[in-house]
């Protein structure tokens, strides 16, 4: 085992199973797979499954296959295929040469279906979907056999061939496995394994008008690829007997084992692709990669690092019971990563002009700022200073309480890396809004400390008006106002959308060192949080910065206050 999955941490139950199977010699080599359906972009829940499957492969020097489970042509597309590949790669994983599509197996799957018919284990059924439901029974009552259940093998073969050749209209019949209509597991009551669907497929075109169902396709695809451990989420627990039945009945040469782990749920968001698609289609967000979406592409655009997502998956672990993870855990993961690596810069989000009246108009000087106060090895940068600067609007208060250690008339503060300044006068516009402060500086305090040792408690950030870069800044809040937007069955989850999830500031000002930033750079704007350039909407002329995360968990603080 490699060091990546830290050796001090006890193995999760899946890794325990794998270690046991290797030790006993049951398997010499582990093969896992990540099997997304290309019907949407991947989300943070998929990241959990990716980290598990590709992580296990990496730890065991083996391979993880990327397999597109593309059996539902109406909803799938190559755009999604490409986006998924891109996301897996970005997370830092590689499938090498093992890129597969369930649609590559359509011929083999068809032949397996024919074999089932020949074994007397599948039949063509003409019940419509409503009748099929009635015949299926309930949790407490057994189902009834379909009147078509006892057709001869020949008849079934002929009908299945007609289905395949497009001779029968959609919805008129389906191929069902012949298992047990009285099984306590409803999924075993003669499940449909092939249906007619006259829809073009993004890879096989119009070759097929019948498509296999998940339960038939998945186990056989795993088998064809020689997967050893087929890891899926808990809701597939009841599908496991069917997975095994198909492989046992067909006496396949290998029989992968399915294990289930808990699905990731995070509060204040929705996780299903179907719901995320609604947000995209109804323009509640700007697309799959909207920085408020917990899609991998949204997190990437927001500024999350692959390392922070992998760390998050490591922290939440691999349980066997469904649970909810607090959004704060994800935010902490990225905060921890950025705290280590992101250089510090000065940026004023809501600017208020300050004129330093005793500083010569034509003078300019370069001060020295540290890139990471706790990490001197990250170096320093020059910070230009002149007579006019901007400070944060909220760093001034007219009737300030005693404990307000920032700007107010008569009070002295430290400008980060610069001088001590004292506010002398407030300029207002006709409406009474404060539009400018007049201050004086103490020329003997360059760097921020006073030679006479006088104490100045407050330190604020600032940007030179002459040198600063104007930028748009986008601040994000949670996309939903409810912890579980799905909680109320009578309400649509979209009713819980947070109308204030995006706040755009158009007049923010950045220190000039940010002129060369690229979307791959991440910064701490001192006192404001972590930020990066928006990879889509930003340009050299009109930069746009996203706030990745605040400096502290503001939600946790709010909860404590209550
Ligand atoms: P969704 O409900 O969001 O559409 P899905 O399960 O239908 O998800 P697939 O593309 O079929 O999406 O999933 C690919 C893999 O990712 C599956 O193995 C699935 O179990 C896993 N997966 C999907 N959602 C989660 C989640 N929330 N937590 C952990 N694993 C997940
Ligand atoms: Mg699915």
Coordinates of C-alpha atoms and ligand atoms in Angstrom, one line a residue:
X1 CA 0.0 0.0 0.0
X2 CA 1.3 3.5 -0.8
X3 CA 1.5 6.3 1.6
X4 CA -1.3 8.3 0.1
X5 CA -4.0 6.9 2.1
X6 CA -2.3 7.6 5.4
X7 CA -1.1 4.4 7.1
X8 CA -2.0 5.6 10.6
X9 CA -5.7 5.8 9.7
X10 CA -7.6 2.5 10.0
X11 CA -8.7 1.2 6.7
X12 CA -12.3 1.7 5.7
X13 CA -14.4 -1.3 5.3
X14 CA -14.0 -1.5 1.6
X15 CA -10.2 -1.3 1.8
X16 CA -10.3 -4.0 4.5
X17 CA -12.2 -6.3 2.1
X18 CA -9.6 -5.6 -0.6
X19 CA -6.7 -6.2 1.7
X20 CA -8.3 -9.5 2.8
X21 CA -8.9 -10.6 -0.8
X22 CA -5.3 -9.9 -1.7
X23 CA -4.0 -11.6 1.4
X24 CA -6.1 -14.7 0.9
X25 CA -5.0 -14.9 -2.8
X26 CA -8.6 -14.6 -4.0
X27 CA -7.3 -11.8 -6.2
X28 CA -3.8 -11.1 -7.3
X29 CA -4.7 -7.8 -8.9
X30 CA -7.5 -5.4 -8.0
X31 CA -9.6 -3.9 -10.8
X32 CA -12.2 -1.2 -10.0
X33 CA -14.2 1.1 -12.2
X34 CA -16.0 4.4 -12.1
X35 CA -19.2 4.1 -14.1
X36 CA -20.9 7.5 -14.7
X37 CA -23.9 7.9 -16.9
X38 CA -23.1 10.7 -19.3
X39 CA -26.4 12.5 -18.6
X40 CA -25.0 15.5 -16.7
X41 CA -21.8 16.9 -15.2
X42 CA -20.2 15.2 -12.2
X43 CA -20.8 16.6 -8.7
X44 CA -19.0 16.3 -5.4
X45 CA -20.8 13.0 -4.7
X46 CA -19.2 11.5 -7.7
X47 CA -15.8 12.9 -6.5
X48 CA -16.3 10.6 -3.5
X49 CA -16.7 7.6 -5.8
X50 CA -13.8 8.7 -8.0
X51 CA -11.5 9.1 -5.0
X52 CA -12.5 5.7 -3.8
X53 CA -12.2 3.7 -7.1
X54 CA -9.2 5.5 -8.5
X55 CA -7.7 5.8 -5.0
X56 CA -7.8 2.1 -4.4
X57 CA -6.3 1.4 -7.8
X58 CA -3.4 3.8 -7.1
X59 CA -2.8 2.4 -3.7
X60 CA -2.6 -1.1 -5.1
X61 CA -0.6 -0.4 -8.2
X62 CA -3.5 -1.5 -10.3
X63 CA -6.1 0.1 -12.6
X64 CA -9.4 1.8 -12.4
X65 CA -11.5 1.8 -15.6
X66 CA -13.6 4.8 -16.6
X67 CA -16.7 3.3 -18.1
X68 CA -19.6 5.4 -19.5
X69 CA -22.8 3.7 -18.6
X70 CA -24.5 4.9 -21.8
X71 CA -27.6 2.9 -22.1
X72 CA -30.2 5.6 -22.0
X73 CA -29.7 7.5 -25.3
X74 CA -32.4 10.1 -24.8
X75 CA -30.6 11.8 -22.0
X76 CA -27.0 11.3 -22.8
X77 CA -24.5 13.2 -25.0
X78 CA -20.9 13.5 -25.9
X79 CA -20.7 16.9 -24.3
X80 CA -21.2 15.2 -21.0
X81 CA -18.7 12.5 -21.9
X82 CA -16.0 15.1 -22.5
X83 CA -16.9 17.1 -19.4
X84 CA -16.7 14.0 -17.2
X85 CA -13.3 13.0 -18.6
X86 CA -12.1 16.5 -18.0
X87 CA -13.2 16.4 -14.4
X88 CA -11.7 13.1 -13.6
X89 CA -8.4 14.2 -15.1
X90 CA -8.5 17.5 -13.2
X91 CA -8.9 15.7 -10.0
X92 CA -5.6 14.0 -10.8
X93 CA -6.7 10.5 -11.8
X94 CA -5.9 8.6 -14.9
X95 CA -7.7 5.6 -16.5
X96 CA -4.7 5.0 -18.8
X97 CA -5.9 2.9 -21.7
X98 CA -9.0 1.8 -19.8
X99 CA -11.7 4.0 -21.3
X100 CA -14.9 2.0 -22.0
X101 CA -18.5 2.5 -22.9
X102 CA -21.3 0.1 -22.1
X103 CA -22.4 0.7 -25.7
X104 CA -19.3 -1.1 -26.8
X105 CA -20.8 -4.2 -25.3
X106 CA -24.2 -3.9 -26.9
X107 CA -23.5 -6.9 -29.2
X108 CA -22.3 -9.1 -26.4
X109 CA -25.1 -8.0 -24.1
X110 CA -27.6 -8.8 -26.8
X111 CA -26.1 -12.3 -27.1
X112 CA -26.3 -12.8 -23.4
X113 CA -29.9 -11.9 -23.5
X114 CA -30.4 -14.5 -26.2
X115 CA -28.6 -17.0 -24.0
X116 CA -31.0 -16.3 -21.1
X117 CA -33.9 -16.9 -23.4
X118 CA -32.4 -20.2 -24.5
X119 CA -31.9 -21.2 -20.9
X120 CA -35.6 -20.5 -20.4
X121 CA -34.7 -17.6 -18.1
X122 CA -36.1 -14.7 -20.0
X123 CA -39.3 -14.0 -21.9
X124 CA -40.9 -11.3 -24.0
X125 CA -43.8 -9.7 -22.1
X126 CA -46.6 -7.6 -23.6
X127 CA -48.0 -6.2 -20.4
X128 CA -47.9 -2.4 -20.5
X129 CA -46.1 -0.6 -17.8
X130 CA -49.3 0.0 -15.7
X131 CA -50.3 -3.7 -15.9
X132 CA -46.7 -4.7 -15.1
X133 CA -46.9 -2.6 -11.9
X134 CA -50.2 -4.2 -11.0
X135 CA -48.8 -7.7 -11.5
X136 CA -45.7 -6.9 -9.5
X137 CA -47.4 -6.9 -6.1
X138 CA -46.3 -4.9 -3.2
X139 CA -43.8 -5.1 -0.3
X140 CA -46.4 -7.2 1.6
X141 CA -48.0 -9.1 -1.2
X142 CA -46.4 -11.3 -3.8
X143 CA -46.8 -10.6 -7.5
X144 CA -48.6 -12.5 -10.1
X145 CA -47.1 -14.3 -13.1
X146 CA -47.4 -12.5 -16.4
X147 CA -49.7 -14.3 -18.8
X148 CA -46.7 -14.3 -21.2
X149 CA -44.3 -15.9 -18.8
X150 CA -44.6 -19.5 -20.2
X151 CA -44.0 -18.8 -23.8
X152 CA -41.7 -21.3 -25.6
X153 CA -38.1 -20.5 -26.1
X154 CA -38.7 -20.4 -29.9
X155 CA -41.5 -17.9 -29.6
X156 CA -39.3 -15.7 -27.3
X157 CA -36.4 -15.8 -29.6
X158 CA -38.5 -14.8 -32.5
X159 CA -40.1 -12.0 -30.6
X160 CA -36.8 -10.7 -29.3
X161 CA -35.4 -10.7 -32.8
X162 CA -38.5 -8.7 -34.0
X163 CA -37.8 -6.2 -31.1
X164 CA -34.2 -5.9 -32.2
X165 CA -35.1 -5.4 -35.8
X166 CA -37.4 -2.6 -35.1
X167 CA -40.5 -4.5 -36.1
X168 CA -42.4 -3.8 -32.9
X169 CA -43.4 -0.3 -31.7
X170 CA -41.9 1.2 -28.5
X171 CA -43.8 0.3 -25.4
X172 CA -45.5 -2.8 -26.9
X173 CA -43.3 -5.3 -25.2
X174 CA -40.1 -5.8 -23.2
X175 CA -37.7 -8.7 -22.4
X176 CA -38.0 -9.8 -18.8
X177 CA -35.8 -12.0 -16.7
X178 CA -37.7 -15.0 -15.4
X179 CA -36.9 -15.2 -11.7
X180 CA -39.6 -15.2 -9.0
X181 CA -42.8 -13.2 -8.8
X182 CA -43.1 -14.1 -5.2
X183 CA -39.6 -12.9 -4.2
X184 CA -39.6 -10.7 -1.1
X185 CA -37.2 -8.5 -3.1
X186 CA -39.4 -6.7 -5.6
X187 CA -36.4 -6.2 -7.9
X188 CA -36.3 -10.0 -8.4
X189 CA -39.9 -10.1 -9.6
X190 CA -39.1 -10.7 -13.3
X191 CA -37.3 -7.4 -13.9
X192 CA -37.3 -5.9 -17.4
X193 CA -33.8 -6.3 -18.9
X194 CA -34.3 -5.0 -22.4
X195 CA -36.7 -2.3 -23.8
X196 CA -37.5 -0.9 -27.2
X197 CA -36.4 2.6 -27.6
X198 CA -36.3 4.1 -31.0
X199 CA -33.8 6.8 -30.2
X200 CA -30.5 7.5 -31.8
X201 CA -27.5 6.8 -29.6
X202 CA -24.6 9.3 -29.4
X203 CA -22.2 6.5 -30.2
X204 CA -24.0 3.7 -31.9
X205 CA -26.3 5.9 -34.0
X206 CA -29.4 4.0 -35.2
X207 CA -27.9 0.6 -35.0
X208 CA -30.0 -0.3 -32.0
X209 CA -33.6 0.2 -31.1
X210 CA -33.5 -2.0 -28.1
X211 CA -31.4 -0.9 -25.1
X212 CA -30.4 -3.0 -22.0
X213 CA -31.5 -2.0 -18.5
X214 CA -29.0 -1.0 -15.8
X215 CA -29.3 -4.2 -13.8
X216 CA -28.6 -6.4 -16.8
X217 CA -25.9 -4.2 -18.3
X218 CA -23.9 -3.3 -15.3
X219 CA -23.0 -6.7 -13.9
X220 CA -22.1 -8.0 -17.4
X221 CA -20.0 -4.9 -18.2
X222 CA -18.1 -5.4 -14.9
X223 CA -17.7 -9.1 -15.8
X224 CA -16.5 -8.4 -19.4
X225 CA -13.8 -6.0 -18.0
X226 CA -12.7 -8.3 -15.3
X227 CA -13.6 -5.9 -12.5
X228 CA -12.9 -7.5 -9.1
X229 CA -14.7 -5.1 -6.8
X230 CA -17.8 -3.2 -8.1
X231 CA -18.3 -0.4 -5.7
X232 CA -21.6 1.5 -5.7
X233 CA -23.8 3.5 -3.4
X234 CA -26.2 2.0 -0.8
X235 CA -29.4 2.4 -2.8
X236 CA -28.1 -0.5 -5.0
X237 CA -28.1 -2.9 -2.1
X238 CA -31.3 -4.5 -3.2
X239 CA -30.0 -4.8 -6.7
X240 CA -27.1 -7.0 -5.6
X241 CA -29.2 -10.3 -5.7
X242 CA -30.1 -9.5 -9.3
X243 CA -26.5 -8.6 -10.1
X244 CA -25.5 -12.0 -8.9
X245 CA -28.4 -13.8 -10.5
X246 CA -27.5 -12.6 -14.0
X247 CA -23.9 -13.7 -13.6
X248 CA -24.8 -17.0 -11.9
X249 CA -27.5 -17.9 -14.4
X250 CA -25.2 -17.2 -17.4
X251 CA -22.4 -19.0 -15.6
X252 CA -19.9 -16.3 -16.6
X253 CA -16.2 -17.1 -16.3
X254 CA -15.7 -14.4 -13.7
X255 CA -18.0 -12.9 -11.1
X256 CA -17.2 -9.5 -9.8
X257 CA -18.5 -8.7 -6.3
X258 CA -20.7 -5.7 -5.6
X259 CA -20.1 -3.7 -2.4
X260 CA -22.2 -0.7 -1.3
X261 CA -21.0 2.4 0.5
X262 CA -22.9 5.4 1.8
X263 CA -23.8 8.1 -0.7
X264 CA -22.5 11.6 0.1
X265 CA -25.1 14.1 1.0
X266 CA -24.2 17.7 1.8
X267 CA -26.6 20.2 3.4
X268 CA -27.8 23.4 1.7
X269 CA -27.5 21.8 -1.7
X270 CA -29.0 19.2 -4.0
X271 CA -26.9 16.4 -5.4
X272 CA -28.8 14.6 -8.1
X273 CA -27.9 15.3 -11.7
X274 CA -31.6 15.5 -12.6
X275 CA -32.1 18.4 -10.2
X276 CA -28.8 20.1 -11.1
X277 CA -30.0 19.9 -14.7
X278 CA -33.3 21.7 -13.8
X279 CA -31.2 24.5 -12.2
X280 CA -29.2 24.8 -15.4
X281 CA -32.2 24.6 -17.8
X282 CA -34.3 27.1 -15.9
X283 CA -31.4 29.5 -15.7
X284 CA -31.3 29.6 -11.9
X285 CA -27.6 29.3 -12.3
X286 CA -25.3 30.3 -15.2
X287 CA -24.6 26.7 -16.2
X288 CA -23.2 23.4 -14.9
X289 CA -20.0 25.2 -14.0
X290 CA -21.6 28.0 -12.1
X291 CA -19.3 28.7 -9.1
X292 CA -22.3 28.1 -6.7
X293 CA -22.9 24.6 -7.9
X294 CA -21.2 21.7 -6.2
X295 CA -20.4 20.2 -9.5
X296 CA -16.7 19.4 -10.0
X297 CA -16.6 22.0 -12.8
X298 CA -18.4 24.6 -10.6
X299 CA -15.9 23.9 -7.7
X300 CA -13.0 24.2 -10.1
X301 CA -14.3 27.6 -11.5
X302 CA -14.9 28.7 -7.9
X303 CA -11.3 28.1 -7.2
X304 CA -11.3 24.8 -5.2
X305 CA -8.1 22.8 -5.7
X306 CA -8.1 19.1 -6.5
X307 CA -6.1 18.5 -3.3
X308 CA -8.8 20.1 -1.2
X309 CA -11.5 17.9 -2.8
X310 CA -9.4 14.8 -2.3
X311 CA -8.8 15.8 1.3
X312 CA -12.4 16.4 1.9
X313 CA -13.2 12.9 0.6
X314 CA -10.5 11.5 2.9
X315 CA -12.0 13.4 5.9
X316 CA -15.5 12.2 5.4
X317 CA -14.4 8.6 5.1
X318 CA -16.3 5.6 3.8
X319 CA -19.3 4.7 5.9
X320 CA -22.0 2.1 5.5
X321 CA -24.8 4.3 6.7
X322 CA -26.2 7.3 4.8
X323 CA -25.4 10.6 6.5
X324 CA -25.3 14.3 6.0
X325 CA -22.1 16.2 5.8
X326 CA -22.0 19.9 6.8
X327 CA -21.1 22.2 4.0
X328 CA -18.6 23.7 6.4
X329 CA -16.5 20.6 6.2
X330 CA -16.0 21.1 2.5
X331 CA -15.3 24.8 3.0
X332 CA -12.8 24.0 5.7
X333 CA -11.0 21.6 3.4
X334 CA -10.3 24.2 0.8
X335 CA -9.5 26.8 3.5
X336 CA -6.9 24.6 5.0
X337 CA -5.3 24.0 1.6
X338 CA -5.3 27.7 0.6
X339 CA -4.1 28.9 4.0
X340 CA -1.0 26.9 3.4
X341 CA -0.3 27.9 -0.2
X342 CA -2.1 31.0 -1.2
X343 CA 0.0 34.2 -1.3
X344 CA -1.5 37.2 0.6
X345 CA -2.4 40.4 -1.2
X346 CA -4.3 43.6 -0.5
X347 CA -7.6 44.2 -2.1
X348 CA -10.4 46.7 -1.2
X349 CA -13.8 45.2 -2.0
X350 CA -15.9 48.3 -1.2
X351 CA -13.6 51.3 -1.6
X352 CA -13.7 54.5 0.3
X353 CA -11.2 57.2 -0.8
X354 CA -8.6 58.5 1.6
X355 CA -6.5 61.6 0.9
X356 CA -3.3 61.9 3.0
X357 CA -3.1 65.6 3.2
X358 CA 0.5 65.9 4.4
X359 CA 1.8 63.5 1.8
X360 CA 3.3 65.3 -1.2
X361 CA 1.2 65.1 -4.3
X362 CA 3.9 64.0 -6.7
X363 CA 5.6 61.6 -4.3
X364 CA 5.4 57.8 -4.7
X365 CA 7.3 55.1 -2.8
X366 CA 7.5 51.4 -2.8
X367 CA 6.9 49.6 0.5
X368 CA 7.7 46.0 1.1
X369 CA 4.9 43.4 1.7
X370 CA 5.3 39.8 2.7
X371 CA 3.6 37.2 0.5
X372 CA 2.9 34.9 3.5
X373 CA 3.6 36.2 6.9
X374 CA 4.0 32.7 8.3
X375 CA 6.2 31.6 5.5
X376 CA 9.1 33.9 4.8
X377 CA 10.3 31.6 2.1
X378 CA 7.4 32.8 0.0
X379 CA 9.2 36.1 -0.3
X380 CA 8.1 39.7 -0.6
X381 CA 6.7 42.1 -3.1
X382 CA 6.7 45.9 -3.6
X383 CA 3.6 47.8 -2.7
X384 CA 3.3 51.3 -4.2
X385 CA 2.0 54.1 -1.9
X386 CA 1.0 57.6 -2.7
X387 CA -1.2 60.5 -1.4
X388 CA -4.5 58.9 -2.4
X389 CA -5.5 55.5 -1.4
X390 CA -8.6 53.4 -0.9
X391 CA -9.6 51.7 2.2
X392 CA -12.6 49.4 3.0
X393 CA -15.8 51.3 3.5
X394 CA -16.5 49.3 6.6
X395 CA -13.2 50.3 8.1
X396 CA -14.6 53.8 8.8
X397 CA -17.3 54.6 11.3
X398 CA -18.6 58.0 12.1
X399 CA -20.0 57.5 15.6
X400 CA -17.6 54.7 16.5
X401 CA -17.8 52.9 19.8
X402 CA -14.8 52.9 22.0
X403 CA -13.7 49.5 20.9
X404 CA -13.8 50.3 17.2
X405 CA -10.1 50.2 16.4
X406 CA -10.3 51.4 12.8
X407 CA -10.9 54.8 11.2
X408 CA -13.0 57.5 12.8
X409 CA -12.3 61.2 13.2
X410 CA -9.4 61.6 15.6
X411 CA -8.4 58.0 15.6
X412 CA -5.1 56.6 14.5
X413 CA -4.7 53.2 12.6
X414 CA -2.0 51.3 10.9
X415 CA -2.1 50.9 7.2
X416 CA -0.8 47.4 6.6
X417 CA 2.9 47.5 5.6
X418 CA 2.8 51.3 5.3
X419 CA 2.3 54.1 7.9
X420 CA 0.2 55.2 10.8
X421 CA -2.5 57.6 9.7
X422 CA -5.0 59.6 11.7
X423 CA -8.4 60.6 10.4
X424 CA -8.9 64.3 10.5
X425 CA -12.0 65.0 8.4
X426 CA -15.0 63.4 6.7
X427 CA -16.3 64.6 3.3
X428 CA -19.9 63.8 2.4
X429 CA -22.0 64.2 -0.7
X430 CA -25.4 65.9 -0.8
X431 CA -27.2 62.9 0.5
X432 CA -25.0 62.7 3.5
X433 CA -23.1 59.7 2.3
X434 CA -19.4 59.6 3.3
X435 CA -17.4 59.8 0.1
X436 CA -13.9 60.6 1.3
X437 CA -11.7 60.8 4.3
X438 CA -8.9 63.3 5.0
X439 CA -6.1 61.9 7.0
X440 CA -2.6 62.8 8.0
X441 CA 0.3 60.3 8.2
X442 CA 3.3 60.2 10.5
X443 CA 6.4 60.0 8.2
X444 CA 8.3 58.4 11.0
X445 CA 6.2 55.3 11.0
X446 CA 7.2 53.7 7.7
X447 CA 6.6 50.0 7.9
X448 CA 3.9 50.5 10.5
X449 CA 5.5 51.0 13.9
X450 CA 6.0 54.2 15.8
X451 CA 9.5 55.0 17.1
X452 CA 8.1 56.4 20.3
X453 CA 6.4 53.1 21.0
X454 CA 2.9 54.4 21.0
X455 CA 0.3 51.6 20.7
X456 CA -2.0 51.5 17.7
X457 CA -4.4 48.6 17.8
X458 CA -6.1 48.5 14.5
X459 CA -4.4 47.5 11.2
X460 CA -6.4 47.9 8.0
X461 CA -5.7 47.1 4.3
X462 CA -5.5 49.6 1.5
X463 CA -4.7 50.0 -2.1
X464 CA -3.0 53.0 -3.9
X465 CA -5.6 54.9 -5.9
X466 CA -3.0 55.7 -8.6
X467 CA -1.8 52.1 -9.0
X468 CA -4.8 50.0 -8.1
X469 CA -6.6 47.8 -10.6
X470 CA -10.3 48.0 -10.8
X471 CA -12.1 44.7 -10.8
X472 CA -15.4 43.0 -10.4
X473 CA -15.6 40.7 -7.4
X474 CA -18.3 38.0 -6.9
X475 CA -19.2 36.9 -3.4
X476 CA -21.1 33.7 -3.0
X477 CA -23.4 32.4 -0.4
X478 CA -25.1 29.0 -0.3
X479 CA -27.4 28.2 -3.2
X480 CA -30.2 27.1 -0.9
X481 CA -31.6 28.6 2.3
X482 CA -32.8 25.2 3.6
X483 CA -30.5 22.6 5.1
X484 CA -32.3 20.0 3.0
X485 CA -34.1 21.5 0.0
X486 CA -35.8 18.1 -0.6
X487 CA -37.3 17.8 2.9
X488 CA -40.8 19.0 2.0
X489 CA -42.5 16.6 -0.4
X490 CA -45.2 19.1 -1.2
X491 CA -42.7 21.7 -2.3
X492 CA -40.4 22.0 -5.2
X493 CA -36.7 22.1 -4.1
X494 CA -36.3 25.2 -6.2
X495 CA -38.5 27.2 -3.8
X496 CA -35.6 27.1 -1.4
X497 CA -33.1 28.8 -3.7
X498 CA -31.3 31.5 -1.9
X499 CA -32.0 34.8 -3.8
X500 CA -28.8 36.3 -2.3
X501 CA -26.4 33.5 -3.3
X502 CA -24.5 35.8 -5.7
X503 CA -23.4 39.3 -4.9
X504 CA -21.4 41.2 -7.5
X505 CA -19.2 44.2 -6.5
X506 CA -18.2 46.3 -9.5
X507 CA -15.8 48.8 -8.0
X508 CA -13.3 46.7 -6.1
X509 CA -9.6 47.7 -6.3
X510 CA -6.7 45.4 -6.2
X511 CA -3.0 46.0 -5.5
X512 CA -1.1 46.2 -8.8
X513 CA 0.8 42.9 -8.3
X514 CA -2.4 41.1 -9.3
X515 CA -2.1 42.4 -12.9
X516 CA -0.5 39.2 -14.0
X517 CA -2.8 36.8 -12.2
X518 CA -4.1 33.8 -14.1
X519 CA -7.2 31.7 -13.3
X520 CA -4.9 29.0 -11.8
X521 CA -3.6 31.4 -9.1
X522 CA -5.3 31.6 -5.8
X523 CA -4.9 34.5 -3.4
X524 CA -5.8 35.4 0.1
X525 CA -7.2 39.0 0.0
X526 CA -6.1 39.9 3.5
X527 CA -9.1 40.1 5.9
X528 CA -11.5 39.1 3.1
X529 CA -11.0 35.5 2.2
X530 CA -9.6 33.5 -0.7
X531 CA -10.1 34.5 -4.3
X532 CA -9.2 33.6 -7.8
X533 CA -9.9 34.9 -11.3
X534 CA -13.1 33.6 -12.9
X535 CA -11.9 31.4 -15.7
X536 CA -14.9 32.2 -17.9
X537 CA -16.0 35.8 -17.5
X538 CA -12.7 37.5 -16.7
X539 CA -10.4 39.3 -19.2
X540 CA -7.3 41.3 -19.0
X541 CA -9.3 44.5 -19.4
X542 CA -12.2 43.5 -17.1
X543 CA -11.0 41.2 -14.5
X544 CA -13.5 39.2 -12.4
X545 CA -12.6 37.6 -9.1
X546 CA -14.5 34.9 -7.3
X547 CA -14.4 34.5 -3.6
X548 CA -13.6 30.9 -3.1
X549 CA -14.3 30.9 0.6
X550 CA -14.3 33.3 3.5
X551 CA -11.4 33.3 6.0
X552 CA -13.4 31.8 8.8
X553 CA -16.5 29.7 8.8
X554 CA -18.9 32.6 9.1
X555 CA -21.9 30.2 9.4
X556 CA -20.5 28.4 12.4
X557 CA -20.0 31.8 14.1
X558 CA -23.6 32.8 13.3
X559 CA -24.9 29.5 14.8
X560 CA -22.8 30.1 18.0
X561 CA -24.2 33.6 18.4
X562 CA -27.8 32.4 18.4
Ligands
LIG1 P1 -27.3 11.2 -9.7 O1 -28.3 10.7 -8.7 O2 -26.6 12.4 -9.2 O3 -27.7 11.3 -11.1 P2 -26.1 8.7 -10.2 O4 -25.8 7.7 -9.2 O5 -27.3 8.5 -11.1 O6 -26.1 10.1 -9.6 P3 -24.1 8.0 -12.0 O7 -23.5 8.7 -13.1 O8 -24.9 6.8 -12.3 O9 -24.9 9.0 -11.2 O10 -23.0 7.6 -10.9 C1 -21.6 7.2 -11.2 C2 -21.1 6.7 -9.9 O11 -21.0 7.7 -8.9 C3 -21.9 5.6 -9.3 O12 -21.1 4.5 -8.9 C4 -22.6 6.2 -8.2 O13 -22.9 5.3 -7.2 C5 -21.6 7.2 -7.7 N1 -22.3 8.3 -7.0 C6 -23.3 9.1 -7.5 N2 -23.7 10.0 -6.6 C7 -23.0 9.8 -5.5 C8 -23.0 10.3 -4.2 N3 -23.8 11.3 -3.8 N4 -22.1 9.9 -3.3 C9 -21.2 8.9 -3.6 N5 -21.2 8.3 -4.8 C10 -22.1 8.7 -5.8
LIG2 MG1 -27.5 6.8 -12.3

